[in-house]
Coordinates of C-alpha atoms in Angstrom, one line a residue:
X12 CA 26.5 91.7 218.2
X13 CA 29.6 90.4 216.2
X14 CA 28.4 92.2 213.1
X15 CA 28.0 95.5 214.9
X16 CA 30.1 98.3 213.3
X17 CA 32.3 100.3 215.4
X18 CA 31.7 104.0 215.3
X19 CA 34.4 105.8 213.2
X20 CA 35.6 102.7 211.3
X21 CA 34.4 101.4 207.8
X22 CA 32.7 98.2 207.7
X23 CA 35.2 95.4 207.0
X24 CA 34.9 93.4 203.8
X25 CA 34.4 89.7 203.9
X26 CA 37.1 87.4 202.6
X27 CA 34.9 86.4 199.7
X28 CA 34.7 90.0 198.5
X29 CA 38.5 90.4 198.8
X30 CA 39.1 87.4 196.6
X31 CA 36.6 88.6 194.0
X32 CA 38.3 92.0 193.9
X33 CA 41.7 90.5 193.5
X34 CA 40.6 88.2 190.7
X35 CA 39.0 91.1 188.9
X36 CA 42.2 93.1 189.2
X37 CA 44.3 90.3 187.8
X38 CA 41.9 89.8 184.9
X39 CA 41.9 93.5 184.2
X40 CA 45.7 93.5 184.0
X41 CA 45.7 90.5 181.8
X42 CA 43.4 92.2 179.4
X43 CA 45.5 95.3 179.2
X44 CA 49.0 93.7 178.7
X45 CA 48.2 91.9 175.4
X46 CA 47.1 95.2 173.8
X47 CA 50.4 96.8 174.6
X48 CA 52.3 93.8 173.3
X49 CA 50.2 94.0 170.1
X50 CA 51.0 97.6 169.7
X51 CA 54.7 96.9 170.1
X52 CA 54.6 94.0 167.7
X53 CA 52.8 96.2 165.1
X54 CA 55.4 98.9 165.4
X55 CA 58.2 96.4 164.9
X56 CA 56.4 95.0 161.8
X57 CA 56.0 98.5 160.4
X58 CA 59.7 99.2 161.0
X59 CA 60.7 96.0 159.4
X60 CA 58.5 96.8 156.4
X61 CA 60.0 100.2 156.1
X62 CA 63.5 98.8 156.2
X63 CA 62.5 96.2 153.6
X64 CA 61.0 98.9 151.4
X65 CA 64.2 101.0 151.8
X66 CA 66.3 98.0 150.9
X67 CA 64.2 97.4 147.8
X68 CA 64.5 101.1 146.8
X69 CA 68.2 100.9 147.3
X70 CA 68.3 97.8 145.1
X71 CA 66.3 99.6 142.4
X72 CA 68.7 102.5 142.5
X73 CA 71.6 100.1 142.3
X74 CA 70.1 98.4 139.3
X75 CA 69.5 101.8 137.7
X76 CA 73.1 102.8 138.3
X77 CA 74.4 99.5 136.8
X78 CA 72.1 100.0 133.8
X79 CA 73.4 103.5 133.4
X80 CA 77.0 102.4 133.6
X81 CA 76.4 99.7 131.0
X82 CA 75.0 102.4 128.7
X83 CA 78.1 104.5 129.3
X84 CA 80.3 101.5 128.5
X85 CA 78.4 100.8 125.3
X86 CA 78.8 104.3 124.0
X87 CA 82.6 104.2 123.8
X88 CA 82.4 100.7 122.3
X89 CA 80.2 102.0 119.5
X90 CA 82.5 104.9 119.0
X91 CA 85.5 102.5 118.8
X92 CA 83.7 100.3 116.2
X93 CA 82.9 103.4 114.2
X94 CA 86.6 104.6 114.3
X95 CA 87.7 101.1 113.3
X96 CA 85.4 101.2 110.3
X97 CA 86.7 104.7 109.4
X98 CA 90.3 103.4 109.7
X99 CA 89.5 100.5 107.4
X100 CA 88.0 102.9 104.9
X101 CA 91.1 105.1 105.1
X102 CA 93.4 102.2 104.6
X103 CA 91.4 101.0 101.6
X104 CA 91.4 104.5 100.2
X105 CA 95.2 104.8 100.8
X106 CA 95.8 101.5 99.0
X107 CA 93.7 102.6 96.0
X108 CA 95.5 106.0 95.8
X109 CA 98.9 104.3 96.1
X110 CA 98.0 102.0 93.2
X111 CA 96.7 104.9 91.1
X112 CA 99.8 107.0 91.9
X113 CA 102.1 104.1 91.1
X114 CA 100.4 103.6 87.8
X115 CA 100.7 107.2 86.9
X116 CA 104.3 107.3 87.9
X117 CA 104.9 104.2 85.8
X118 CA 103.4 106.0 82.8
X119 CA 105.4 109.1 83.4
X120 CA 108.6 107.2 83.8
X121 CA 108.2 105.2 80.7
X122 CA 106.0 102.3 81.9
X123 CA 102.8 101.2 80.3
X124 CA 101.4 103.9 77.9
X125 CA 98.2 105.6 79.0
X126 CA 95.0 104.9 77.0
X127 CA 94.9 108.2 75.2
X128 CA 94.7 109.4 71.6
X129 CA 98.0 109.2 69.7
X130 CA 100.2 112.1 70.4
X131 CA 100.8 114.6 67.6
X132 CA 104.0 114.2 65.7
X133 CA 106.8 116.4 67.1
X134 CA 108.7 118.7 64.8
X135 CA 112.1 117.4 63.8
X136 CA 115.0 119.2 65.7
X137 CA 117.1 121.6 63.6
X138 CA 120.6 120.5 62.5
X139 CA 123.2 120.4 65.1
X140 CA 124.8 123.7 65.8
X141 CA 127.5 124.1 68.4
X142 CA 127.1 124.4 71.3
X143 CA 123.4 123.4 70.7
X144 CA 122.5 119.8 71.4
X145 CA 122.7 117.2 68.6
X146 CA 119.3 115.8 67.7
X147 CA 117.9 113.2 65.3
X148 CA 114.7 113.5 63.2
X149 CA 111.7 112.6 65.3
X150 CA 110.3 110.3 62.6
X151 CA 113.3 107.9 62.9
X152 CA 113.1 107.6 66.7
X153 CA 109.4 107.6 67.4
X154 CA 107.7 104.2 68.1
X155 CA 104.7 103.5 65.9
X156 CA 101.3 104.3 67.3
X157 CA 102.9 105.7 70.5
X158 CA 100.5 107.1 73.0
X159 CA 101.2 110.0 75.3
X160 CA 101.3 109.1 79.0
X161 CA 99.6 111.3 81.5
X162 CA 102.3 113.7 82.7
X163 CA 102.3 115.6 85.9
X164 CA 102.2 119.4 85.7
X165 CA 105.8 120.5 85.1
X166 CA 107.4 122.7 87.8
X167 CA 110.2 125.1 86.8
X168 CA 112.8 126.8 88.9
X169 CA 114.7 130.0 88.3
X170 CA 118.2 129.2 87.0
X171 CA 121.1 129.9 89.3
X172 CA 123.3 132.7 88.0
X173 CA 127.0 132.3 88.7
X174 CA 129.0 135.5 88.6
X175 CA 127.2 138.6 87.5
X176 CA 123.6 138.5 88.9
X177 CA 122.7 141.3 86.5
X178 CA 122.7 138.8 83.6
X179 CA 119.0 138.0 84.4
X180 CA 118.0 141.6 84.1
X181 CA 119.9 142.0 80.8
X182 CA 118.3 138.8 79.5
X183 CA 114.7 140.0 79.6
X184 CA 114.1 138.8 76.0
X185 CA 115.6 135.4 76.8
X186 CA 113.3 135.0 79.8
X187 CA 110.3 135.9 77.7
X188 CA 111.2 133.4 75.0
X189 CA 111.8 130.7 77.7
X190 CA 108.5 131.5 79.4
X191 CA 106.7 131.3 76.1
X192 CA 108.1 127.7 75.5
X193 CA 107.4 126.6 79.0
X194 CA 103.8 127.8 78.9
X195 CA 103.2 125.4 76.0
X196 CA 104.6 122.6 78.0
X197 CA 102.4 123.4 81.0
X198 CA 99.4 123.4 78.7
X199 CA 100.2 119.9 77.5
X200 CA 101.1 121.1 73.9
X201 CA 104.2 118.9 73.7
X202 CA 104.8 119.3 70.0
X203 CA 104.5 123.1 70.3
X204 CA 106.7 123.2 73.4
X205 CA 109.4 121.1 71.6
X206 CA 109.3 123.5 68.7
X207 CA 109.6 126.6 71.0
X208 CA 112.4 125.1 73.1
X209 CA 114.3 124.2 69.9
X210 CA 113.9 127.8 68.7
X211 CA 115.0 129.1 72.1
X212 CA 118.2 127.0 72.1
X213 CA 119.0 128.1 68.6
X214 CA 118.7 131.8 69.6
X215 CA 120.3 131.4 73.1
X216 CA 122.6 128.4 73.0
X217 CA 124.7 129.6 75.9
X218 CA 121.9 131.5 77.7
X219 CA 121.2 131.5 81.4
X220 CA 118.1 129.3 80.8
X221 CA 119.8 126.9 78.3
X222 CA 120.1 124.1 80.8
X223 CA 116.5 124.3 81.8
X224 CA 115.5 124.5 78.1
X225 CA 117.4 121.3 77.4
X226 CA 115.8 119.5 80.3
X227 CA 112.2 120.5 79.3
X228 CA 112.9 119.8 75.6
X229 CA 113.9 116.3 76.7
X230 CA 110.7 116.1 78.8
X231 CA 108.6 117.2 75.8
X232 CA 110.0 114.2 73.9
X233 CA 109.8 111.8 76.9
X234 CA 106.1 112.2 77.7
X235 CA 105.3 111.3 74.1
X236 CA 107.6 108.3 74.3
X237 CA 110.2 109.7 71.8
X238 CA 112.8 108.1 74.1
X239 CA 115.7 108.4 71.7
X240 CA 115.3 112.1 71.3
X241 CA 114.6 112.6 74.9
X242 CA 117.8 110.7 75.9
X243 CA 119.8 113.0 73.6
X244 CA 118.6 116.2 75.3
X245 CA 119.1 114.9 78.8
X246 CA 122.6 113.6 77.9
X247 CA 123.5 117.0 76.3
X248 CA 122.5 118.7 79.6
X249 CA 124.7 116.3 81.6
X250 CA 127.7 116.8 79.2
X251 CA 127.5 120.6 79.1
X252 CA 126.2 121.3 82.7
X253 CA 127.2 118.4 84.9
X254 CA 126.8 120.4 88.1
X255 CA 123.5 122.0 87.3
X256 CA 120.6 121.5 89.7
X257 CA 118.8 119.6 87.0
X258 CA 121.6 117.2 86.5
X259 CA 120.2 114.5 88.9
X260 CA 116.8 114.6 87.1
X261 CA 118.5 114.5 83.7
X262 CA 120.6 111.4 84.6
X263 CA 117.5 109.7 85.9
X264 CA 115.6 110.5 82.7
X265 CA 118.5 109.1 80.6
X266 CA 118.1 105.8 82.5
X267 CA 114.3 105.9 82.1
X268 CA 114.6 106.6 78.4
X269 CA 116.8 103.6 78.1
X270 CA 114.2 101.6 80.0
X271 CA 111.5 102.8 77.6
X272 CA 113.7 101.6 74.7
X273 CA 113.9 98.2 76.4
X274 CA 117.6 98.6 76.9
X275 CA 117.4 97.0 80.4
X276 CA 121.1 96.5 81.0
X277 CA 122.0 100.1 80.1
X278 CA 119.0 101.4 82.1
X279 CA 120.1 99.4 85.1
X280 CA 123.7 100.7 84.9
X281 CA 122.5 104.4 84.5
X282 CA 120.0 104.1 87.4
X283 CA 122.8 102.8 89.6
X284 CA 124.8 105.8 88.7
X285 CA 122.0 108.0 90.0
X286 CA 122.1 106.2 93.3
X287 CA 125.9 106.7 93.5
X288 CA 126.1 110.3 92.4
X289 CA 123.0 111.7 94.0
X290 CA 122.1 109.7 97.2
X291 CA 119.2 110.9 99.2
X292 CA 117.5 112.9 96.4
X293 CA 114.1 112.4 94.8
X294 CA 115.9 111.2 91.7
X295 CA 117.7 108.5 93.7
X296 CA 114.4 107.3 95.2
X297 CA 112.7 107.0 91.8
X298 CA 115.8 105.2 90.4
X299 CA 115.7 102.8 93.3
X300 CA 112.0 102.0 92.6
X301 CA 112.7 101.4 88.9
X302 CA 115.7 99.2 89.7
X303 CA 113.4 97.0 91.8
X304 CA 111.0 96.8 88.9
X305 CA 113.9 95.7 86.5
X306 CA 115.1 93.1 89.0
X307 CA 111.6 91.7 89.4
X308 CA 111.2 91.5 85.7
X309 CA 114.5 89.5 85.5
X310 CA 113.3 87.1 88.1
X311 CA 110.0 86.5 86.3

């Protein structure tokens, strides 16, 4: 009678059944929760791995950038080393050129003679004829076995005409004779240029180009180490045309001719006159260099 079921109501479960059902539910929940926790843990691990990979990729990019910057720094350094090498080569070349130029200037100014074949004997100047310059025979002044130094190409300038500028136009024959003599000098035919300049001065002793002819006649003697004859022509130019534009060079060549003749005291005095009379000129600069050489020779 106690177990009879009331109409309209479900049959009541026993306490045992309720306990079993509760235990089953608890076990079921316990089985589900660890799976969710595992999924959450796996996602975290994947995220951590992704972050680690991203960090490693960033480190790789950083390393690549550092390597690239190092390469960019090495390139200017290599260029700097190349420029330093080129600068050293230029300095060495400049020193060599300076030594060569100084040697040539020394030969031109009456220093050590160049190793060339003996110069041809120059023609003796004609007898003195006023107002032509006074000259001595070349054989009496020329040093034995003299050798011609290596001269620079002569550069001439048109003489300045004071007063009537038409004198140049009227002196066409004079200009032609002067050019004829100067062409021989430019060609290195010093004996021939001396002969032509002598003829020019005989024909045009007071011509417009007479000062230039005197200077280049002296130069024709000077480059072949006929220093006595050269000095006479340069001194004649100074005596007759002291204000001419070739006067500074003529006075310088007087001193250098004296230097070539080993007249050191006279050469030193003349070169000092160049410095006093024509300061700031090329002639003064050359005179200063030669004075230093004379002073060094005295010390030695």
